[in-house]
Amino acid sequence: MRYLTAGESHGKQQTTIVEGLPAKMPITKEDINDSLLRRQKGHGRGKRMQIEKDLVDIVGGIRHGYTLGSPIALVVHNDDFKHWLDVMGEDPVPEDQNVRRVVTRPRPGHADLNGALKYGHRDMRNILERSSARETTARVAAGAVAKTLLKNLGINIVGYVKEIAGIKAEERDNLSIQERIKISEDSPVRSLDEVAGQKMMDAIDQAKKDGDSIGGVCEVYIEGMPAGIGSYVHYDRKLDGRIAGAVQSINAFKGVEFGIGFEAARKNGSEVHDEILWSEERGYYRRTNRLGGFEGGMTTGMPIVVKGVMKPIPTLYKPLKSVDIESKEPFSASIERSDSCAVPAAAVVMEHVVAFELAKAILEQFPNDQFPKLKQAVDQYREEIRSF
Ligand code: EPS
């Protein structure tokens, strides 16, 4: 299974094509819209989210509530496009007119300057329109399709916020996944800890007042993945490596951890590895889950726990120094509109990019033409490994 996305932030639409999904899998537009609307929420989002109401238009691959096996094509319209018709239209600009809203001042922390150097664009709008996190709309749409596949196989996934601007949610290891889904959904910052969540909101309000932005840590938690998905045999088949790459590719993400992550560097081996147990009911399982559900590039059958760190959004009301590429004069970069914190939305994005990698790995490992046969094979494998 693979996917492509296309579309500019203030262009007509965000487009996704997902290819490689089995036929006969139940799916509705509500499955995708639920994900899109969750991505739009979160304390700290800017004015743009009041303009957009992201709803999917399914334009290929699904009929009467089921996948056909053909590529699934999804469109989300940018409602803001109507304000940008002459800036973002596809037709050549008439000779007697100037291109509007040209960007010659690269913003520190964005793709602007490096993208301009690489593609030779002197109008950096040609860079920022695509490097914008608006593109995560399309990625969430693709991930929602993957998430539906996982759900249909009894695999549940949720993303929430662990930390914003140094304010950490307390560890709540004993929460079930259904509780994690419910509590994070009810929190305006997607925190599982209400007290920390309130402090996070205060920090976001303060950052907004200061014209600054703040980052944080998201966690994605998955239950129901059987052991042995992924592979140790080759670097690009290691599923934790693929997940790490996918998470790191989300706009503004700077690092990824599984389980205790970087903390492993400070502990002895006996405090890091997870002892193996067996019972008739559960089959093989672990006393602890410090490695976050992965050994040797494969799932262990324990919950997958992966964290991603998001830097503060670089679009700041508080100006940072930069250089105009036409005049080469220094200036202070400032902007008109931005989110002060997008970590709650990023938790939803992370959930969906991880869902995509998990679904893809499952489809590589089991018969993948018809969903009922896939489900049968996964259920049979689960039974086999329990008594192995
Ligand atoms: C973004 C800047 C803001 C965000 C946008 C990402 O948009 P604008 O420049 O139109 O105000 O709102 O995020 C989205 C539009 C979205 O759907 O998440 C950026 O520069 O990355």
mmCIF file of C-alpha atoms and ligand atoms in Angstrom:
data_model
loop_
_atom_site.group_PDB
_atom_site.id
_atom_site.type_symbol
_atom_site.label_atom_id
_atom_site.label_comp_id
_atom_site.label_asym_id
_atom_site.label_seq_id
_atom_site.Cartn_x
_atom_site.Cartn_y
_atom_site.Cartn_z
ATOM 1 C CA MET A 1 0.000 0.000 0.000
ATOM 2 C CA ARG A 2 1.290 3.452 -0.813
ATOM 3 C CA TYR A 3 -0.033 6.976 -1.021
ATOM 4 C CA LEU A 4 0.672 10.278 -2.680
ATOM 5 C CA THR A 5 -0.550 13.721 -1.743
ATOM 6 C CA ALA A 6 -0.789 16.912 -3.798
ATOM 7 C CA GLY A 7 -1.988 20.424 -3.142
ATOM 8 C CA GLU A 8 -0.882 23.850 -1.936
ATOM 9 C CA SER A 9 -1.954 25.451 1.336
ATOM 10 C CA HIS A 10 -4.015 28.215 -0.308
ATOM 11 C CA GLY A 11 -4.626 26.343 -3.552
ATOM 12 C CA LYS A 12 -7.854 24.679 -4.604
ATOM 13 C CA GLN A 13 -7.673 21.443 -2.658
ATOM 14 C CA GLN A 14 -5.700 18.751 -0.904
ATOM 15 C CA THR A 15 -5.650 15.493 -2.846
ATOM 16 C CA THR A 16 -4.657 11.974 -1.758
ATOM 17 C CA ILE A 17 -4.495 8.715 -3.645
ATOM 18 C CA VAL A 18 -4.136 5.534 -1.596
ATOM 19 C CA GLU A 19 -3.257 2.485 -3.642
ATOM 20 C CA GLY A 20 -3.009 -1.147 -2.562
ATOM 21 C CA LEU A 21 -5.954 -1.515 -0.234
ATOM 22 C CA PRO A 22 -7.842 -4.836 -0.426
ATOM 23 C CA ALA A 23 -11.286 -5.010 -2.014
ATOM 24 C CA LYS A 24 -14.443 -5.541 0.034
ATOM 25 C CA MET A 25 -13.365 -3.589 3.105
ATOM 26 C CA PRO A 26 -16.185 -1.635 4.760
ATOM 27 C CA ILE A 27 -15.472 2.099 4.905
ATOM 28 C CA THR A 28 -17.597 5.253 4.939
ATOM 29 C CA LYS A 29 -16.853 8.935 4.551
ATOM 30 C CA GLU A 30 -17.626 9.342 8.270
ATOM 31 C CA ASP A 31 -14.514 7.229 9.028
ATOM 32 C CA ILE A 32 -12.412 9.816 7.172
ATOM 33 C CA ASN A 33 -14.304 12.942 8.278
ATOM 34 C CA ASP A 34 -14.001 11.956 11.918
ATOM 35 C CA SER A 35 -10.196 12.007 11.541
ATOM 36 C CA LEU A 36 -10.165 15.256 9.549
ATOM 37 C CA LEU A 37 -12.301 17.083 12.090
ATOM 38 C CA ARG A 38 -10.173 15.812 14.987
ATOM 39 C CA ARG A 39 -7.066 17.226 13.254
ATOM 40 C CA GLN A 40 -8.655 20.654 13.078
ATOM 41 C CA LYS A 41 -9.290 20.920 16.796
ATOM 42 C CA GLY A 42 -7.008 21.955 19.627
ATOM 43 C CA HIS A 43 -6.361 24.921 21.862
ATOM 44 C CA GLY A 44 -3.782 27.157 20.178
ATOM 45 C CA ARG A 45 -4.953 26.863 16.571
ATOM 46 C CA GLY A 46 -5.050 30.119 14.610
ATOM 47 C CA LYS A 47 -7.750 31.836 12.550
ATOM 48 C CA ARG A 48 -7.285 29.648 9.477
ATOM 49 C CA MET A 49 -9.074 26.781 11.193
ATOM 50 C CA GLN A 50 -12.176 28.985 11.466
ATOM 51 C CA ILE A 51 -12.162 29.325 7.688
ATOM 52 C CA GLU A 52 -11.708 25.642 6.887
ATOM 53 C CA LYS A 53 -14.189 22.866 7.538
ATOM 54 C CA ASP A 54 -12.342 19.812 6.331
ATOM 55 C CA LEU A 55 -14.716 17.241 4.872
ATOM 56 C CA VAL A 56 -13.705 14.572 2.408
ATOM 57 C CA ASP A 57 -14.992 14.136 -1.107
ATOM 58 C CA ILE A 58 -14.436 10.497 -2.115
ATOM 59 C CA VAL A 59 -13.738 10.515 -5.848
ATOM 60 C CA GLY A 60 -12.504 6.979 -6.510
ATOM 61 C CA GLY A 61 -12.120 3.464 -5.167
ATOM 62 C CA ILE A 62 -15.134 3.215 -2.859
ATOM 63 C CA ARG A 63 -18.645 2.095 -3.837
ATOM 64 C CA HIS A 64 -21.678 1.423 -1.674
ATOM 65 C CA GLY A 65 -19.630 1.546 1.526
ATOM 66 C CA TYR A 66 -16.886 -0.850 0.413
ATOM 67 C CA THR A 67 -13.433 -0.597 -1.155
ATOM 68 C CA LEU A 68 -13.182 -1.835 -4.726
ATOM 69 C CA GLY A 69 -9.484 -2.746 -4.694
ATOM 70 C CA SER A 70 -8.822 0.133 -7.062
ATOM 71 C CA PRO A 71 -6.950 3.302 -5.952
ATOM 72 C CA ILE A 72 -8.865 5.358 -3.427
ATOM 73 C CA ALA A 73 -8.897 9.041 -4.351
ATOM 74 C CA LEU A 74 -9.801 11.624 -1.721
ATOM 75 C CA VAL A 75 -10.229 15.366 -1.981
ATOM 76 C CA VAL A 76 -10.474 17.996 0.741
ATOM 77 C CA HIS A 77 -11.270 21.478 -0.539
ATOM 78 C CA ASN A 78 -9.453 24.524 0.819
ATOM 79 C CA ASP A 79 -12.248 26.969 1.618
ATOM 80 C CA ASP A 80 -9.636 29.732 1.904
ATOM 81 C CA PHE A 81 -8.888 29.379 -1.833
ATOM 82 C CA LYS A 82 -11.717 31.768 -2.694
ATOM 83 C CA HIS A 83 -9.634 34.536 -1.065
ATOM 84 C CA TRP A 84 -6.525 33.533 -3.038
ATOM 85 C CA LEU A 85 -7.905 33.075 -6.560
ATOM 86 C CA ASP A 86 -5.560 35.557 -8.233
ATOM 87 C CA VAL A 87 -2.552 34.591 -6.102
ATOM 88 C CA MET A 88 -2.855 30.823 -6.494
ATOM 89 C CA GLY A 89 -4.669 30.316 -9.820
ATOM 90 C CA GLU A 90 -3.089 27.976 -12.408
ATOM 91 C CA ASP A 91 -3.321 30.303 -15.420
ATOM 92 C CA PRO A 92 -0.321 32.391 -16.562
ATOM 93 C CA VAL A 93 -0.259 35.918 -15.135
ATOM 94 C CA PRO A 94 -1.049 38.450 -17.928
ATOM 95 C CA GLU A 95 2.013 40.487 -18.966
ATOM 96 C CA ASP A 96 0.502 43.762 -17.777
ATOM 97 C CA GLN A 97 -0.020 42.433 -14.256
ATOM 98 C CA ASN A 98 2.352 41.660 -11.382
ATOM 99 C CA VAL A 99 2.371 38.432 -9.417
ATOM 100 C CA ARG A 100 0.694 39.223 -6.107
ATOM 101 C CA ARG A 101 1.943 38.497 -2.580
ATOM 102 C CA VAL A 102 5.484 37.623 -3.699
ATOM 103 C CA VAL A 103 7.637 36.324 -0.828
ATOM 104 C CA THR A 104 11.314 37.309 -0.874
ATOM 105 C CA ARG A 105 11.917 37.173 2.872
ATOM 106 C CA PRO A 106 12.680 33.663 4.135
ATOM 107 C CA ARG A 107 11.362 32.845 7.616
ATOM 108 C CA PRO A 108 13.873 31.155 9.941
ATOM 109 C CA GLY A 109 12.849 27.572 10.724
ATOM 110 C CA HIS A 110 10.753 27.132 7.582
ATOM 111 C CA ALA A 111 11.590 25.433 4.280
ATOM 112 C CA ASP A 112 11.569 28.859 2.535
ATOM 113 C CA LEU A 113 15.277 29.528 1.984
ATOM 114 C CA ASN A 114 16.530 25.982 1.437
ATOM 115 C CA GLY A 115 13.629 25.263 -0.911
ATOM 116 C CA ALA A 116 14.344 28.441 -2.896
ATOM 117 C CA LEU A 117 18.029 27.517 -3.253
ATOM 118 C CA LYS A 118 17.146 23.992 -4.344
ATOM 119 C CA TYR A 119 14.361 24.764 -6.868
ATOM 120 C CA GLY A 120 15.560 28.197 -7.938
ATOM 121 C CA HIS A 121 12.326 29.971 -7.022
ATOM 122 C CA ARG A 122 12.844 33.668 -6.344
ATOM 123 C CA ASP A 123 9.224 33.917 -5.142
ATOM 124 C CA MET A 124 9.276 31.790 -2.023
ATOM 125 C CA ARG A 125 5.492 31.450 -2.080
ATOM 126 C CA ASN A 126 6.307 28.587 -4.483
ATOM 127 C CA ILE A 127 7.977 26.835 -1.531
ATOM 128 C CA LEU A 128 5.856 27.752 1.452
ATOM 129 C CA GLU A 129 2.555 26.859 -0.161
ATOM 130 C CA ARG A 130 3.584 23.225 -0.328
ATOM 131 C CA SER A 131 5.800 22.980 2.760
ATOM 132 C CA SER A 132 2.907 24.294 4.896
ATOM 133 C CA ALA A 133 1.422 21.883 7.418
ATOM 134 C CA ARG A 134 -1.864 22.210 5.556
ATOM 135 C CA GLU A 135 -0.585 19.142 3.683
ATOM 136 C CA THR A 136 -1.135 17.069 6.826
ATOM 137 C CA THR A 137 -4.854 17.195 5.950
ATOM 138 C CA ALA A 138 -4.133 14.889 3.013
ATOM 139 C CA ARG A 139 -1.921 12.658 5.129
ATOM 140 C CA VAL A 140 -4.646 12.309 7.745
ATOM 141 C CA ALA A 141 -7.132 11.387 5.017
ATOM 142 C CA ALA A 142 -4.799 8.601 3.827
ATOM 143 C CA GLY A 143 -4.146 7.536 7.408
ATOM 144 C CA ALA A 144 -7.876 7.412 8.118
ATOM 145 C CA VAL A 145 -8.245 4.771 5.407
ATOM 146 C CA ALA A 146 -5.400 2.791 7.012
ATOM 147 C CA LYS A 147 -6.913 3.286 10.442
ATOM 148 C CA THR A 148 -10.215 1.867 9.190
ATOM 149 C CA LEU A 149 -8.379 -1.235 7.989
ATOM 150 C CA LEU A 150 -6.741 -1.612 11.407
ATOM 151 C CA LYS A 151 -10.055 -1.109 13.204
ATOM 152 C CA ASN A 152 -11.667 -3.791 11.036
ATOM 153 C CA LEU A 153 -8.858 -6.144 12.164
ATOM 154 C CA GLY A 154 -9.362 -5.319 15.853
ATOM 155 C CA ILE A 155 -6.338 -3.012 16.103
ATOM 156 C CA ASN A 156 -6.957 0.321 17.856
ATOM 157 C CA ILE A 157 -4.782 3.401 17.772
ATOM 158 C CA VAL A 158 -4.843 6.794 19.463
ATOM 159 C CA GLY A 159 -2.604 9.855 19.571
ATOM 160 C CA TYR A 160 -2.519 12.318 22.466
ATOM 161 C CA VAL A 161 -0.273 14.966 23.951
ATOM 162 C CA LYS A 162 2.334 14.102 26.589
ATOM 163 C CA GLU A 163 3.948 17.465 27.034
ATOM 164 C CA ILE A 164 3.660 21.097 25.934
ATOM 165 C CA ALA A 165 6.342 23.717 26.678
ATOM 166 C CA GLY A 166 7.897 21.532 29.397
ATOM 167 C CA ILE A 167 4.569 20.837 31.150
ATOM 168 C CA LYS A 168 4.338 17.056 31.381
ATOM 169 C CA ALA A 169 1.203 14.941 31.722
ATOM 170 C CA GLU A 170 1.537 12.378 34.485
ATOM 171 C CA GLU A 171 2.166 8.802 33.324
ATOM 172 C CA ARG A 172 -1.123 6.887 33.333
ATOM 173 C CA ASP A 173 0.042 3.443 32.232
ATOM 174 C CA ASN A 174 -3.040 1.622 33.469
ATOM 175 C CA LEU A 175 -5.514 3.409 31.189
ATOM 176 C CA SER A 176 -7.175 1.222 28.561
ATOM 177 C CA ILE A 177 -7.077 2.386 24.962
ATOM 178 C CA GLN A 178 -10.790 3.194 25.052
ATOM 179 C CA GLU A 179 -10.166 5.442 28.067
ATOM 180 C CA ARG A 180 -7.241 7.100 26.295
ATOM 181 C CA ILE A 181 -9.454 7.795 23.275
ATOM 182 C CA LYS A 182 -12.264 9.254 25.376
ATOM 183 C CA ILE A 183 -10.172 11.361 27.762
ATOM 184 C CA SER A 184 -7.945 12.847 25.054
ATOM 185 C CA GLU A 185 -10.968 13.649 22.885
ATOM 186 C CA ASP A 186 -12.571 15.591 25.736
ATOM 187 C CA SER A 187 -9.398 17.599 26.398
ATOM 188 C CA PRO A 188 -8.827 20.795 24.344
ATOM 189 C CA VAL A 189 -5.110 19.940 24.323
ATOM 190 C CA ARG A 190 -5.564 16.143 23.988
ATOM 191 C CA SER A 191 -4.009 15.506 27.385
ATOM 192 C CA LEU A 192 -4.757 12.426 29.490
ATOM 193 C CA ASP A 193 -4.009 14.490 32.605
ATOM 194 C CA GLU A 194 -6.593 17.191 33.267
ATOM 195 C CA VAL A 195 -4.446 19.202 35.690
ATOM 196 C CA ALA A 196 -1.443 19.297 33.341
ATOM 197 C CA GLY A 197 -3.840 19.958 30.448
ATOM 198 C CA GLN A 198 -5.066 23.155 32.087
ATOM 199 C CA LYS A 199 -1.468 24.300 32.597
ATOM 200 C CA MET A 200 -0.718 23.526 28.961
ATOM 201 C CA MET A 201 -3.631 25.741 27.887
ATOM 202 C CA ASP A 202 -2.362 28.539 30.116
ATOM 203 C CA ALA A 203 1.090 28.194 28.551
ATOM 204 C CA ILE A 204 -0.454 28.380 25.064
ATOM 205 C CA ASP A 205 -2.414 31.518 25.990
ATOM 206 C CA GLN A 206 0.742 33.075 27.387
ATOM 207 C CA ALA A 207 2.744 32.211 24.253
ATOM 208 C CA LYS A 208 0.015 33.786 22.123
ATOM 209 C CA LYS A 209 0.133 36.983 24.199
ATOM 210 C CA ASP A 210 3.919 37.050 23.893
ATOM 211 C CA GLY A 211 3.750 36.589 20.111
ATOM 212 C CA ASP A 212 5.686 33.362 20.532
ATOM 213 C CA SER A 213 5.053 29.698 19.776
ATOM 214 C CA ILE A 214 5.560 26.511 21.801
ATOM 215 C CA GLY A 215 6.183 22.855 20.990
ATOM 216 C CA GLY A 216 5.750 19.568 22.777
ATOM 217 C CA VAL A 217 5.661 15.798 22.719
ATOM 218 C CA CYS A 218 2.944 13.585 21.221
ATOM 219 C CA GLU A 219 2.453 9.893 21.951
ATOM 220 C CA VAL A 220 0.732 7.288 19.826
ATOM 221 C CA TYR A 221 -0.532 4.124 21.511
ATOM 222 C CA ILE A 222 -1.679 0.992 19.669
ATOM 223 C CA GLU A 223 -3.314 -2.146 20.990
ATOM 224 C CA GLY A 224 -4.073 -5.340 19.121
ATOM 225 C CA MET A 225 -1.082 -5.643 16.751
ATOM 226 C CA PRO A 226 -0.055 -9.305 16.707
ATOM 227 C CA ALA A 227 3.609 -10.153 17.425
ATOM 228 C CA GLY A 228 5.959 -10.645 14.490
ATOM 229 C CA ILE A 229 4.777 -7.856 12.156
ATOM 230 C CA GLY A 230 7.667 -6.190 10.319
ATOM 231 C CA SER A 231 10.984 -7.999 9.889
ATOM 232 C CA TYR A 232 14.554 -8.159 11.135
ATOM 233 C CA VAL A 233 15.972 -9.456 7.826
ATOM 234 C CA HIS A 234 16.667 -6.161 6.079
ATOM 235 C CA TYR A 235 16.977 -2.521 7.172
ATOM 236 C CA ASP A 236 14.046 -1.238 5.159
ATOM 237 C CA ARG A 237 11.702 -3.915 6.445
ATOM 238 C CA LYS A 238 12.174 -2.972 10.110
ATOM 239 C CA LEU A 239 8.776 -1.624 11.074
ATOM 240 C CA ASP A 240 9.994 0.605 13.922
ATOM 241 C CA GLY A 241 12.416 2.218 11.455
ATOM 242 C CA ARG A 242 9.605 2.890 9.002
ATOM 243 C CA ILE A 243 7.428 4.368 11.729
ATOM 244 C CA ALA A 244 10.293 6.563 12.908
ATOM 245 C CA GLY A 245 10.766 7.862 9.353
ATOM 246 C CA ALA A 246 7.065 8.560 8.946
ATOM 247 C CA VAL A 247 6.829 10.438 12.253
ATOM 248 C CA GLN A 248 9.989 12.432 11.599
ATOM 249 C CA SER A 249 8.516 13.473 8.238
ATOM 250 C CA ILE A 250 5.611 15.340 9.887
ATOM 251 C CA ASN A 251 6.085 19.098 9.676
ATOM 252 C CA ALA A 252 8.135 20.451 12.621
ATOM 253 C CA PHE A 253 8.919 17.007 14.116
ATOM 254 C CA LYS A 254 12.503 16.670 15.339
ATOM 255 C CA GLY A 255 12.763 13.264 17.010
ATOM 256 C CA VAL A 256 11.125 9.907 17.706
ATOM 257 C CA GLU A 257 11.290 7.473 20.645
ATOM 258 C CA PHE A 258 9.867 3.991 21.290
ATOM 259 C CA GLY A 259 8.998 2.962 24.836
ATOM 260 C CA ILE A 260 11.528 4.395 27.263
ATOM 261 C CA GLY A 261 13.441 5.715 24.231
ATOM 262 C CA PHE A 262 16.523 7.830 25.003
ATOM 263 C CA GLU A 263 16.208 6.880 28.680
ATOM 264 C CA ALA A 264 17.638 3.462 27.691
ATOM 265 C CA ALA A 265 21.057 5.098 27.395
ATOM 266 C CA ARG A 266 21.014 5.761 31.140
ATOM 267 C CA LYS A 267 19.909 2.315 32.321
ATOM 268 C CA ASN A 268 21.425 -1.174 32.631
ATOM 269 C CA GLY A 269 20.293 -3.904 30.257
ATOM 270 C CA SER A 270 18.405 -5.639 33.069
ATOM 271 C CA GLU A 271 16.331 -2.474 33.490
ATOM 272 C CA VAL A 272 15.593 -2.091 29.786
ATOM 273 C CA HIS A 273 14.567 -5.478 28.364
ATOM 274 C CA ASP A 274 11.136 -6.983 28.825
ATOM 275 C CA GLU A 275 10.937 -10.463 30.369
ATOM 276 C CA ILE A 276 8.967 -13.081 28.440
ATOM 277 C CA LEU A 277 5.984 -14.897 29.973
ATOM 278 C CA TRP A 278 3.379 -17.300 28.575
ATOM 279 C CA SER A 279 -0.180 -18.159 29.528
ATOM 280 C CA GLU A 280 -2.846 -20.282 27.864
ATOM 281 C CA GLU A 281 -5.086 -17.257 27.475
ATOM 282 C CA ARG A 282 -2.609 -14.626 26.295
ATOM 283 C CA GLY A 283 0.070 -16.732 24.656
ATOM 284 C CA TYR A 284 3.473 -14.999 24.877
ATOM 285 C CA TYR A 285 3.557 -11.642 26.618
ATOM 286 C CA ARG A 286 5.956 -9.412 28.542
ATOM 287 C CA ARG A 287 6.139 -8.487 32.195
ATOM 288 C CA THR A 288 6.949 -4.893 31.197
ATOM 289 C CA ASN A 289 6.817 -2.880 27.947
ATOM 290 C CA ARG A 290 9.892 -0.688 28.162
ATOM 291 C CA LEU A 291 10.783 -1.253 24.519
ATOM 292 C CA GLY A 292 7.412 0.085 23.436
ATOM 293 C CA GLY A 293 6.238 -2.963 21.497
ATOM 294 C CA PHE A 294 9.269 -3.569 19.249
ATOM 295 C CA GLU A 295 12.212 -5.970 19.208
ATOM 296 C CA GLY A 296 14.345 -6.637 16.129
ATOM 297 C CA GLY A 297 12.233 -4.394 13.904
ATOM 298 C CA MET A 298 9.149 -6.507 14.663
ATOM 299 C CA THR A 299 6.167 -6.086 16.937
ATOM 300 C CA THR A 300 6.219 -8.004 20.232
ATOM 301 C CA GLY A 301 2.435 -8.111 20.577
ATOM 302 C CA MET A 302 2.596 -5.646 23.471
ATOM 303 C CA PRO A 303 1.077 -2.185 22.980
ATOM 304 C CA ILE A 304 3.143 -0.026 20.634
ATOM 305 C CA VAL A 305 4.154 3.198 22.358
ATOM 306 C CA VAL A 306 5.859 5.815 20.203
ATOM 307 C CA LYS A 307 6.621 9.429 20.965
ATOM 308 C CA GLY A 308 7.435 12.290 18.626
ATOM 309 C CA VAL A 309 8.768 15.713 19.516
ATOM 310 C CA MET A 310 7.463 18.793 17.725
ATOM 311 C CA LYS A 311 9.445 22.011 17.776
ATOM 312 C CA PRO A 312 7.592 25.309 18.293
ATOM 313 C CA ILE A 313 6.039 26.475 15.017
ATOM 314 C CA PRO A 314 8.520 28.815 13.334
ATOM 315 C CA THR A 315 5.876 31.278 12.105
ATOM 316 C CA LEU A 316 6.237 33.880 14.859
ATOM 317 C CA TYR A 317 4.577 37.175 15.621
ATOM 318 C CA LYS A 318 7.773 37.913 17.520
ATOM 319 C CA PRO A 319 10.210 38.784 14.744
ATOM 320 C CA LEU A 320 13.424 36.826 14.080
ATOM 321 C CA LYS A 321 16.297 38.170 11.995
ATOM 322 C CA SER A 322 16.596 37.131 8.362
ATOM 323 C CA VAL A 323 17.791 38.451 4.988
ATOM 324 C CA ASP A 324 15.706 39.585 1.980
ATOM 325 C CA ILE A 325 16.911 37.514 -1.010
ATOM 326 C CA GLU A 326 16.425 40.406 -3.484
ATOM 327 C CA SER A 327 18.035 43.288 -1.558
ATOM 328 C CA LYS A 328 20.273 41.108 0.673
ATOM 329 C CA GLU A 329 19.274 43.557 3.408
ATOM 330 C CA PRO A 330 18.605 42.251 6.909
ATOM 331 C CA PHE A 331 15.016 42.475 8.169
ATOM 332 C CA SER A 332 12.941 41.132 11.019
ATOM 333 C CA ALA A 333 10.582 38.372 9.891
ATOM 334 C CA SER A 334 7.033 38.689 11.143
ATOM 335 C CA ILE A 335 3.700 37.317 9.971
ATOM 336 C CA GLU A 336 0.002 38.026 9.853
ATOM 337 C CA ARG A 337 -1.601 34.759 10.932
ATOM 338 C CA SER A 338 -0.408 31.587 12.647
ATOM 339 C CA ASP A 339 -1.096 28.894 15.238
ATOM 340 C CA SER A 340 0.694 29.527 18.562
ATOM 341 C CA CYS A 341 0.708 25.794 19.256
ATOM 342 C CA ALA A 342 -0.270 22.927 16.969
ATOM 343 C CA VAL A 343 0.854 20.031 19.185
ATOM 344 C CA PRO A 344 -2.731 18.747 19.842
ATOM 345 C CA ALA A 345 -3.395 18.656 16.078
ATOM 346 C CA ALA A 346 0.020 17.074 15.482
ATOM 347 C CA ALA A 347 -0.934 14.209 17.827
ATOM 348 C CA VAL A 348 -3.784 13.397 15.419
ATOM 349 C CA VAL A 349 -1.455 13.651 12.422
ATOM 350 C CA MET A 350 1.058 11.360 14.125
ATOM 351 C CA GLU A 351 -1.683 8.832 14.911
ATOM 352 C CA HIS A 352 -2.527 8.693 11.206
ATOM 353 C CA VAL A 353 0.989 8.428 9.778
ATOM 354 C CA VAL A 354 1.720 5.599 12.238
ATOM 355 C CA ALA A 355 -1.585 3.900 11.301
ATOM 356 C CA PHE A 356 -0.495 3.988 7.666
ATOM 357 C CA GLU A 357 2.823 2.221 8.351
ATOM 358 C CA LEU A 358 1.139 -0.449 10.478
ATOM 359 C CA ALA A 359 -1.554 -1.163 7.893
ATOM 360 C CA LYS A 360 1.048 -1.262 5.135
ATOM 361 C CA ALA A 361 3.165 -3.796 7.047
ATOM 362 C CA ILE A 362 0.115 -6.010 7.643
ATOM 363 C CA LEU A 363 -0.790 -5.918 3.955
ATOM 364 C CA GLU A 364 2.758 -6.981 3.047
ATOM 365 C CA GLN A 365 2.589 -9.978 5.333
ATOM 366 C CA PHE A 366 -0.859 -11.446 4.631
ATOM 367 C CA PRO A 367 -3.048 -12.080 1.547
ATOM 368 C CA ASN A 368 -4.065 -8.586 0.498
ATOM 369 C CA ASP A 369 -6.527 -8.750 -2.417
ATOM 370 C CA GLN A 370 -9.752 -9.244 -0.482
ATOM 371 C CA PHE A 371 -10.449 -7.935 2.992
ATOM 372 C CA PRO A 372 -12.412 -10.976 4.326
ATOM 373 C CA LYS A 373 -9.498 -13.259 3.373
ATOM 374 C CA LEU A 374 -7.011 -10.877 4.972
ATOM 375 C CA LYS A 375 -9.029 -10.893 8.182
ATOM 376 C CA GLN A 376 -9.257 -14.654 8.183
ATOM 377 C CA ALA A 377 -5.492 -14.967 7.716
ATOM 378 C CA VAL A 378 -4.698 -12.466 10.484
ATOM 379 C CA ASP A 379 -7.087 -14.213 12.896
ATOM 380 C CA GLN A 380 -5.552 -17.595 12.053
ATOM 381 C CA TYR A 381 -2.025 -16.230 12.592
ATOM 382 C CA ARG A 382 -3.054 -14.812 15.977
ATOM 383 C CA GLU A 383 -4.298 -18.277 16.978
ATOM 384 C CA GLU A 384 -1.126 -19.974 15.702
ATOM 385 C CA ILE A 385 1.278 -17.743 17.614
ATOM 386 C CA ARG A 386 -0.697 -17.999 20.839
ATOM 387 C CA SER A 387 0.093 -21.702 21.199
ATOM 388 C CA PHE A 388 3.370 -21.717 19.208
HETATM 389 C C1 EPS B 1 0.613 26.904 8.386
HETATM 390 C C2 EPS B 1 0.120 28.181 8.628
HETATM 391 C C3 EPS B 1 -1.306 28.442 8.939
HETATM 392 C C4 EPS B 1 -1.911 27.187 9.553
HETATM 393 C C5 EPS B 1 -1.651 26.049 8.576
HETATM 394 C C6 EPS B 1 -0.203 25.707 8.555
HETATM 395 O O1 EPS B 1 -2.050 28.667 7.768
HETATM 396 P P1 EPS B 1 -2.209 30.125 7.135
HETATM 397 O O2 EPS B 1 -0.855 30.510 6.653
HETATM 398 O O3 EPS B 1 -3.201 29.944 6.015
HETATM 399 O O4 EPS B 1 -2.734 30.984 8.249
HETATM 400 O O5 EPS B 1 -3.267 27.338 9.810
HETATM 401 O O6 EPS B 1 -2.345 24.905 8.946
HETATM 402 C C7 EPS B 1 -3.430 24.588 8.202
HETATM 403 C C8 EPS B 1 -3.945 25.336 7.274
HETATM 404 C C9 EPS B 1 -3.975 23.277 8.572
HETATM 405 O O7 EPS B 1 -4.955 22.834 7.945
HETATM 406 O O8 EPS B 1 -3.425 22.637 9.498
HETATM 407 C C10 EPS B 1 1.993 26.697 7.952
HETATM 408 O O9 EPS B 1 2.637 27.655 7.520
HETATM 409 O O10 EPS B 1 2.512 25.572 8.041
#
